[in-house]
Coordinates of C-alpha atoms in Angstrom, one line a residue:
Chain A
M1 CA 32.5 107.5 59.9
T2 CA 34.5 104.5 58.6
I3 CA 32.0 102.0 59.8
L4 CA 29.4 103.5 57.5
K5 CA 31.9 103.8 54.7
M6 CA 32.7 100.0 54.8
A7 CA 28.9 99.3 55.2
S8 CA 28.0 101.4 52.2
T9 CA 30.8 99.7 50.1
A10 CA 29.4 96.3 51.2
I11 CA 25.8 97.2 50.4
K12 CA 26.9 98.7 47.0
S13 CA 28.5 95.4 46.0
L14 CA 25.4 93.5 47.4
F15 CA 23.3 95.1 44.8
S16 CA 25.8 95.6 41.8
R17 CA 26.7 93.0 39.3
P18 CA 29.5 90.7 40.4
A19 CA 33.1 91.8 39.5
T20 CA 34.0 88.3 38.3
L21 CA 33.0 86.5 35.2
M22 CA 31.2 83.2 35.2
Y23 CA 34.1 82.0 33.2
P24 CA 33.2 78.9 31.2
V25 CA 29.8 80.2 30.4
R26 CA 30.9 83.8 29.5
P27 CA 34.3 83.9 27.6
A28 CA 37.4 85.4 29.5
K29 CA 38.6 88.9 28.8
R30 CA 41.2 89.2 26.2
T31 CA 43.1 92.0 24.6
T32 CA 44.7 92.0 21.2
T33 CA 48.1 92.0 22.9
T34 CA 47.3 89.2 25.3
R35 CA 49.9 86.4 25.0
G36 CA 47.9 83.2 24.9
H37 CA 49.7 80.6 22.8
I38 CA 52.2 80.4 19.9
V39 CA 50.7 79.3 16.6
I40 CA 52.6 78.4 13.4
D41 CA 51.7 78.9 9.8
P42 CA 53.3 75.8 8.4
A43 CA 53.4 76.9 4.9
N44 CA 55.8 79.8 5.7
C45 CA 58.3 78.0 8.0
I46 CA 61.8 77.7 6.3
T47 CA 63.2 75.5 9.3
C48 CA 65.8 78.0 10.0
R49 CA 65.8 77.1 13.7
S50 CA 66.1 80.6 15.0
C51 CA 63.1 80.0 17.2
Q52 CA 64.7 76.9 18.6
R53 CA 67.9 78.7 19.6
K54 CA 66.1 81.8 21.0
C55 CA 63.6 79.8 23.2
P56 CA 64.7 80.4 26.8
T57 CA 63.1 77.1 28.0
G58 CA 64.1 74.9 25.0
A59 CA 60.3 74.1 24.2
I60 CA 60.7 74.2 20.5
C61 CA 62.4 71.5 18.4
V62 CA 62.8 71.9 14.7
E63 CA 63.9 68.9 12.6
V64 CA 65.4 70.1 9.4
K65 CA 65.6 66.8 7.6
E66 CA 62.1 65.6 8.4
K67 CA 60.7 69.2 8.0
T68 CA 58.8 69.2 11.2
W69 CA 58.3 71.9 13.9
Q70 CA 57.4 70.7 17.4
I71 CA 56.5 72.7 20.6
D72 CA 56.1 71.4 24.1
R73 CA 53.3 73.4 25.4
M74 CA 54.2 72.4 29.0
R75 CA 57.6 74.0 28.6
C76 CA 56.6 77.1 26.7
V77 CA 56.6 80.2 28.9
I78 CA 54.7 82.3 26.3
C79 CA 57.4 85.1 26.1
N80 CA 57.0 85.5 22.3
S81 CA 60.8 85.6 21.6
C82 CA 60.4 82.9 18.9
G83 CA 57.8 85.3 17.3
D84 CA 60.2 88.2 17.5
V85 CA 63.2 86.5 15.7
C86 CA 61.2 84.5 13.1
P87 CA 62.6 85.7 9.8
T88 CA 59.4 84.8 7.8
K89 CA 56.9 85.8 10.5
C90 CA 55.2 82.5 10.5
L91 CA 55.1 82.3 14.2
S92 CA 52.3 84.4 15.8
M93 CA 50.6 84.9 19.2
D94 CA 47.1 83.8 19.6
P95 CA 45.3 85.6 22.5
A96 CA 43.4 82.6 23.6
Y97 CA 45.1 80.7 26.5
P98 CA 46.0 77.0 25.8
A99 CA 43.7 74.5 27.5
A100 CA 44.9 72.8 30.7
L101 CA 47.2 69.8 30.2
T102 CA 48.5 66.9 32.1
A103 CA 52.3 66.5 32.6
R104 CA 52.6 63.9 29.6
G105 CA 50.6 65.9 27.0
G106 CA 51.2 69.2 25.2
V107 CA 53.7 68.1 22.6
Y108 CA 52.4 69.5 19.3
K109 CA 54.1 68.7 16.1
V110 CA 53.5 69.8 12.6
A111 CA 54.9 69.2 9.3
V112 CA 56.2 72.4 7.6
A113 CA 57.2 73.6 4.2
G114 CA 60.8 73.8 4.8
P115 CA 63.5 75.9 3.0
K116 CA 62.7 77.5 -0.5
K117 CA 64.5 75.5 -3.2
K118 CA 66.9 78.4 -4.1
E119 CA 68.0 79.1 -0.7
P120 CA 69.9 76.2 0.9
A121 CA 69.0 77.3 4.5
P122 CA 72.2 79.0 5.4
V123 CA 71.1 79.7 9.0
A124 CA 70.4 76.0 9.5
K125 CA 73.9 75.0 8.6
E126 CA 75.5 77.5 10.9
S127 CA 73.4 76.6 13.9
L128 CA 74.4 72.9 13.3
K129 CA 78.1 73.9 13.4
T130 CA 77.8 75.8 16.7
E131 CA 76.0 72.9 18.4
Chain B
M1 CA 60.4 82.0 84.5
S2 CA 57.7 79.9 83.1
K3 CA 58.1 76.9 80.8
Q4 CA 59.3 77.5 77.2
I5 CA 57.5 75.7 74.4
I6 CA 58.2 75.9 70.7
I7 CA 55.4 76.3 68.2
P8 CA 56.2 75.8 64.6
F9 CA 54.7 78.5 62.4
G10 CA 54.5 77.7 58.6
P11 CA 55.6 76.5 56.0
Q12 CA 51.9 75.8 55.6
H13 CA 49.8 78.3 57.4
P14 CA 46.5 80.0 56.5
V15 CA 48.0 83.5 56.6
L16 CA 51.1 82.6 54.5
P17 CA 50.8 82.9 50.8
E18 CA 54.3 81.3 50.4
P19 CA 56.3 78.9 52.5
I20 CA 58.5 80.2 55.3
H21 CA 59.0 78.3 58.6
L22 CA 59.4 80.2 62.0
D23 CA 59.9 78.3 65.2
L24 CA 58.2 80.5 67.8
V25 CA 59.8 80.1 71.3
L26 CA 56.9 81.0 73.7
E27 CA 56.5 81.7 77.3
D28 CA 52.9 81.6 78.0
E29 CA 51.5 83.6 75.1
T30 CA 54.5 85.8 74.7
V31 CA 57.1 85.1 71.9
V32 CA 60.5 85.3 73.4
D33 CA 62.6 84.1 70.4
V34 CA 62.0 83.3 66.7
L35 CA 64.2 80.9 64.6
P36 CA 63.4 81.5 60.9
S37 CA 64.3 79.1 58.3
I38 CA 63.8 79.2 54.4
G39 CA 64.5 76.7 51.7
Y40 CA 61.1 75.3 50.6
V41 CA 60.8 76.8 47.1
H42 CA 64.4 77.0 45.8
R43 CA 64.6 76.7 42.1
G44 CA 68.2 77.4 41.2
L45 CA 67.4 80.2 38.8
E46 CA 70.7 82.0 39.3
K47 CA 72.6 78.9 38.0
L48 CA 70.6 78.9 34.9
V49 CA 72.5 82.2 33.8
E50 CA 75.3 79.9 32.7
K51 CA 73.1 77.8 30.3
R52 CA 71.1 80.6 28.6
E53 CA 72.1 83.6 26.5
F54 CA 72.2 86.8 28.3
T55 CA 69.2 88.1 26.1
E56 CA 67.1 85.0 27.0
Y57 CA 67.9 85.2 30.7
T58 CA 65.7 88.4 31.0
F59 CA 62.6 86.1 30.9
I60 CA 64.1 83.9 33.6
A61 CA 65.0 86.8 35.8
E62 CA 61.4 88.0 35.5
R63 CA 60.2 84.6 36.8
I64 CA 62.1 84.9 40.0
C65 CA 59.0 86.6 41.4
G66 CA 55.4 86.3 40.3
I67 CA 54.5 89.8 41.7
C68 CA 57.4 92.2 41.1
S69 CA 58.3 90.4 37.8
F70 CA 58.6 93.5 35.7
I71 CA 61.1 95.1 38.2
H72 CA 63.3 91.9 38.3
S73 CA 63.7 92.0 34.5
L74 CA 64.3 95.8 34.7
A75 CA 67.2 95.4 37.3
Y76 CA 68.7 92.6 35.2
V77 CA 68.7 94.5 31.9
Q78 CA 70.1 97.6 33.6
G79 CA 73.0 95.6 34.8
V80 CA 73.7 94.2 31.3
E81 CA 73.3 97.5 29.7
Q82 CA 75.6 99.2 32.1
I83 CA 78.4 96.5 31.4
M84 CA 78.0 97.0 27.7
G85 CA 77.5 100.7 27.8
I86 CA 74.2 100.7 25.8
E87 CA 72.4 104.0 25.7
V88 CA 68.7 103.2 26.1
P89 CA 66.2 105.5 24.3
E90 CA 64.5 108.0 26.5
R91 CA 61.0 106.7 25.7
A92 CA 62.0 103.2 26.8
H93 CA 63.0 104.8 30.0
Y94 CA 59.6 106.4 30.6
L95 CA 57.9 103.2 29.6
R96 CA 59.9 101.2 32.1
T97 CA 59.0 103.7 34.8
I98 CA 55.2 103.5 34.0
W99 CA 55.2 99.8 34.1
S100 CA 57.3 99.8 37.2
E101 CA 54.9 101.9 38.9
Y102 CA 52.0 99.8 37.7
S103 CA 53.7 96.7 39.2
R104 CA 54.1 98.6 42.4
L105 CA 50.3 99.5 42.4
H106 CA 49.3 96.0 41.8
S107 CA 51.8 94.6 44.4
H108 CA 50.7 96.9 47.2
L109 CA 47.0 96.3 46.5
L110 CA 47.7 92.6 46.6
W111 CA 49.5 93.2 49.9
L112 CA 46.7 95.3 51.3
G113 CA 44.2 92.4 50.4
C114 CA 46.5 89.8 52.1
F115 CA 47.0 92.0 55.1
A116 CA 43.2 92.5 55.5
D117 CA 42.7 88.7 55.2
G118 CA 45.4 88.2 57.9
M119 CA 43.4 90.4 60.1
G120 CA 40.2 88.6 59.2
F121 CA 38.6 91.4 57.3
E122 CA 37.4 89.4 54.4
N123 CA 35.3 92.2 52.8
L124 CA 38.2 94.6 52.7
F125 CA 40.3 91.8 51.2
M126 CA 37.9 91.2 48.3
N127 CA 37.5 95.0 47.6
S128 CA 41.4 95.5 47.5
W129 CA 41.7 92.6 45.0
R130 CA 38.9 94.0 42.8
I131 CA 40.7 97.2 42.4
R132 CA 44.0 95.3 41.7
E133 CA 42.2 93.6 38.8
H134 CA 41.9 96.9 37.0
I135 CA 45.6 97.4 37.3
L136 CA 46.2 94.0 36.0
D137 CA 43.9 94.7 33.0
E138 CA 46.0 97.8 32.1
L139 CA 49.2 95.7 32.2
E140 CA 47.7 92.9 30.0
A141 CA 46.4 95.5 27.5
T142 CA 49.8 97.2 27.3
T143 CA 52.3 94.4 27.6
G144 CA 50.4 91.2 26.9
G145 CA 50.8 89.6 30.3
R146 CA 48.9 90.1 33.5
V147 CA 51.7 89.4 36.0
I148 CA 54.5 88.2 33.7
Q149 CA 54.9 91.1 31.4
S150 CA 57.9 90.1 29.4
A151 CA 58.1 93.7 28.3
C152 CA 61.8 94.5 29.1
K153 CA 64.7 93.6 26.9
V154 CA 68.4 94.4 26.8
G155 CA 68.4 97.7 24.9
G156 CA 65.0 98.9 25.6
V157 CA 61.4 97.5 25.7
R158 CA 59.5 95.1 23.6
K159 CA 56.1 96.9 23.6
D160 CA 55.0 100.5 23.0
I161 CA 52.1 102.4 24.4
S162 CA 50.2 104.6 22.0
A163 CA 49.1 108.1 22.9
E164 CA 45.4 107.1 22.9
Q165 CA 46.1 104.2 25.0
L166 CA 48.1 106.3 27.5
D167 CA 45.3 108.9 27.7
G168 CA 42.7 106.2 28.3
M169 CA 45.0 104.7 31.1
L170 CA 45.3 108.0 32.8
L171 CA 41.5 108.6 32.6
R172 CA 40.8 105.1 34.2
L173 CA 43.5 105.7 36.7
K174 CA 41.5 108.7 38.2
D175 CA 38.6 106.2 38.8
I176 CA 41.0 103.7 40.3
K177 CA 42.5 106.4 42.6
K178 CA 38.9 107.1 43.9
D179 CA 38.2 103.6 44.6
I180 CA 41.6 103.2 46.3
R181 CA 40.9 106.2 48.5
T182 CA 37.5 104.6 49.7
I183 CA 39.3 101.4 50.5
T184 CA 42.4 102.8 52.1
S185 CA 40.3 105.1 54.4
V186 CA 39.0 101.9 56.1
F187 CA 42.6 100.7 56.7
L188 CA 43.7 104.0 58.1
D189 CA 40.7 105.2 60.1
D190 CA 38.6 102.1 61.1
S191 CA 38.9 101.6 64.9
S192 CA 39.0 97.8 64.8
V193 CA 41.8 97.9 62.1
K194 CA 43.6 100.5 64.2
H195 CA 43.3 98.4 67.3
R196 CA 44.8 95.4 65.6
L197 CA 47.7 97.4 64.1
K198 CA 48.9 100.2 66.4
K199 CA 51.8 99.4 68.7
V200 CA 52.0 96.0 67.2
G201 CA 55.4 94.7 65.8
M202 CA 57.4 97.7 66.9
L203 CA 60.8 98.4 65.2
S204 CA 62.7 101.3 66.2
K205 CA 64.7 103.4 63.6
Q206 CA 68.0 102.3 64.9
D207 CA 67.0 98.7 64.8
A208 CA 65.6 99.1 61.4
Y209 CA 68.9 100.5 60.2
D210 CA 71.1 98.0 62.1
C211 CA 69.3 95.0 60.8
G212 CA 69.4 96.2 57.3
A213 CA 65.6 96.7 56.8
V214 CA 64.7 98.0 53.2
G215 CA 61.7 99.4 51.6
P216 CA 58.4 100.1 53.4
T217 CA 59.6 98.0 56.5
A218 CA 62.6 100.7 56.8
R219 CA 60.4 103.6 55.8
G220 CA 57.7 102.6 58.3
S221 CA 60.3 103.0 61.0
G222 CA 61.5 106.4 59.8
V223 CA 64.5 105.4 57.7
A224 CA 64.2 107.4 54.5
I225 CA 65.6 105.1 51.8
D226 CA 64.2 104.8 48.4
L227 CA 66.3 103.6 45.6
R228 CA 64.1 105.5 43.0
E229 CA 65.8 108.6 44.3
T230 CA 69.0 107.3 42.6
G231 CA 67.4 108.2 39.4
Y232 CA 67.5 105.0 37.3
A233 CA 65.1 104.7 34.4
A234 CA 63.3 108.0 34.2
Y235 CA 62.9 108.5 37.9
G236 CA 65.6 111.3 37.9
K237 CA 63.3 113.6 35.9
L238 CA 60.3 113.1 38.0
N239 CA 59.3 114.8 41.2
F240 CA 58.6 112.6 44.1
K241 CA 59.7 112.1 47.7
P242 CA 60.1 108.9 49.7
I243 CA 57.2 108.3 51.9
V244 CA 58.2 107.9 55.6
A245 CA 56.2 107.2 58.8
P246 CA 58.2 107.4 62.0
E247 CA 56.0 105.2 64.4
G248 CA 57.6 101.8 63.4
D249 CA 54.5 99.6 64.1
C250 CA 52.3 97.7 61.6
Y251 CA 50.0 100.7 61.3
A252 CA 53.0 102.8 60.0
R253 CA 54.1 100.1 57.4
C254 CA 50.5 100.0 56.3
N255 CA 50.3 103.7 56.0
V256 CA 53.6 103.9 54.0
R257 CA 52.3 101.4 51.4
I258 CA 48.9 103.2 51.2
Q259 CA 50.6 106.6 50.7
E260 CA 52.9 104.9 48.0
L261 CA 49.8 103.9 46.1
F262 CA 49.0 107.6 45.7
S263 CA 52.6 108.5 44.9
S264 CA 52.8 105.9 42.3
I265 CA 49.7 107.2 40.6
D266 CA 51.2 110.6 40.8
I267 CA 54.6 109.3 39.1
I268 CA 52.6 107.6 36.4
E269 CA 50.8 110.8 35.6
Q270 CA 54.1 112.9 35.6
A271 CA 55.7 110.3 33.4
A272 CA 52.9 110.3 30.9
K273 CA 53.2 114.0 30.7
K274 CA 56.9 114.0 30.1
I275 CA 57.1 111.1 27.8
T276 CA 58.9 111.8 24.5
E277 CA 58.4 110.4 21.0
G278 CA 61.2 108.2 19.6
P279 CA 62.4 104.7 19.3
I280 CA 61.8 102.3 22.1
D281 CA 64.9 100.1 21.6
V282 CA 68.3 99.9 20.2
K283 CA 70.1 97.0 18.5
I284 CA 72.7 95.3 20.4
T285 CA 76.0 93.8 19.3
G286 CA 78.5 91.8 21.1
A287 CA 78.3 90.3 24.6
P288 CA 78.9 91.7 28.2
N289 CA 82.4 91.6 29.5
G290 CA 82.5 92.9 33.1
E291 CA 80.4 93.0 36.2
Y292 CA 77.9 95.4 37.7
F293 CA 75.6 95.7 40.7
S294 CA 72.2 96.9 39.7
R295 CA 70.1 98.4 42.4
V296 CA 66.4 99.2 42.0
E297 CA 63.4 99.8 44.3
Q298 CA 61.0 96.9 44.3
P299 CA 57.6 97.3 46.0
R300 CA 59.1 95.4 49.0
G301 CA 62.4 97.3 49.0
E302 CA 65.8 97.4 47.6
L303 CA 66.6 94.8 45.1
V304 CA 70.2 94.1 43.9
H305 CA 71.0 92.1 40.8
Y306 CA 74.7 91.3 40.3
V307 CA 75.7 90.2 36.7
K308 CA 79.2 89.2 35.6
G309 CA 80.1 88.4 32.0
N310 CA 83.3 87.3 30.3
G311 CA 82.6 88.5 26.8
K312 CA 80.7 85.3 25.9
K313 CA 77.1 84.9 25.1
N314 CA 76.4 83.3 28.4
L315 CA 77.1 85.1 31.6
V316 CA 79.2 83.8 34.3
R317 CA 77.4 84.7 37.4
S318 CA 74.2 86.2 38.3
R319 CA 73.4 87.0 42.1
V320 CA 70.1 88.4 43.3
R321 CA 69.7 90.0 46.7
T322 CA 66.0 90.3 47.2
P323 CA 64.2 92.7 49.8
T324 CA 62.4 90.0 51.7
F325 CA 65.7 88.3 52.5
T326 CA 67.1 91.4 54.3
N327 CA 63.8 92.0 55.8
I328 CA 63.9 88.6 57.8
P329 CA 66.3 89.9 60.6
P330 CA 64.0 93.0 61.3
L331 CA 61.1 90.6 61.3
V332 CA 62.7 88.5 64.0
M333 CA 63.4 91.8 65.9
M334 CA 59.7 92.7 65.7
L335 CA 58.4 89.4 66.6
K336 CA 60.4 89.2 69.9
G337 CA 58.1 90.2 72.8
C338 CA 54.9 90.2 70.9
Q339 CA 51.7 88.0 71.7
L340 CA 51.1 84.8 69.7
A341 CA 47.9 86.2 68.3
D342 CA 49.7 89.0 66.5
V343 CA 52.4 86.9 64.8
P344 CA 50.4 86.5 61.5
V345 CA 49.8 90.4 61.2
I346 CA 53.5 91.0 62.0
V347 CA 54.8 88.5 59.5
L348 CA 52.6 89.8 56.8
S349 CA 53.4 93.5 57.6
I350 CA 56.9 93.0 55.9
D351 CA 55.2 91.7 52.8
P352 CA 57.1 88.4 52.6
C353 CA 57.9 87.3 49.1
I354 CA 59.5 83.8 49.7
S355 CA 59.8 82.7 46.1
C356 CA 61.9 85.9 45.6
T357 CA 64.0 85.2 48.5
E358 CA 64.9 81.6 47.6
R359 CA 65.2 82.2 43.8

């Protein structure tokens, strides 16, 4: 009796709670592994530019001289490969999804600490040569 | 002979999730010829292989399709691994298998929903997608992404599933199986659904073979081809059989996909039992030098990734042959002679994924 089966499913869902969340009122489901957006801890960044080289979409731009780290949220595909290669682990993934953006917005720039004094950033020099 | 008219179907049409254009040549209400044309969502992803490092291209290969994304990246990394002669750890193989089957589950449930929507059965559509949401939750909890998992990498996988997590997944999978059985019995037994699907869009076994049908489209016509039988990833160590329905109509194709849902759940349970402890990836050095055809089974059929490298970080060529592309000639075959009102159901019955087709 499939007619009754479908009818019972329909009646059950009529009296049960909705399967969807009333999103802005109730927060979205998130797990600890959810890739939401990349966040940086500016104090630990040594401007080694590993993240810039490993980014598949070229969303990250690191200025070694100015000591800034910049990400274009519109370009970022949230793959976390920058977080994987970061030698100081200053890049991490936040489970909250970034807010909606317009095409012009989304560029986020921060001043970072830069290389430690005793290490003259060997990786940075090498990457400059290859480019 | 009555007067022939041409009706354009798509690229924008209520039943089409993605843009494909079909020119239907009609005589009265009967379709006598079909002229398909594609090219509305070409993104040039194959060319990008020259601009990105071979390790980074995994993420781009994954974005070829938004539904079978994990299997695209799996096919690509398998190609690169074969060129470089990388031995992937056993645990990574099992994890890849589990995620592939979860992808198949969510893709088939999505298709069942779309198919019900195409038939005008909205309640069934909503219920199929509600079950799919549970599968997406599992994928998000284990890989971090709902539909774009980014879990594959050259040399292994990026995420691990702990033993407790795996037990929880299996426990929830039992409930999901029960829900799926309730929903799919409506697809298979309901008289109105049967009336809409049986003897519609007939494709004979010989035609399916000659036109190069793959996946459930071929298996629904009695051609037993399933690339998982070649034993890539951990499929060689698991026990399963390709699901075949000999009738060759829309109902048979629907039946094949429904039985595959249960087969996928069975494969996940087997893989979870046999999974071994150990590392999940190996370090890779050097760059690929050579070429390889990597073939895997997508939810829609056989997927071929061709990769060619010349010993540098950037590959020279990547070529993707997606299942929908080869399923278009069988689709034309099915549509000839059908009624205009049956066209949406027949088009959906091959599970068209146009963004895959055009890359």
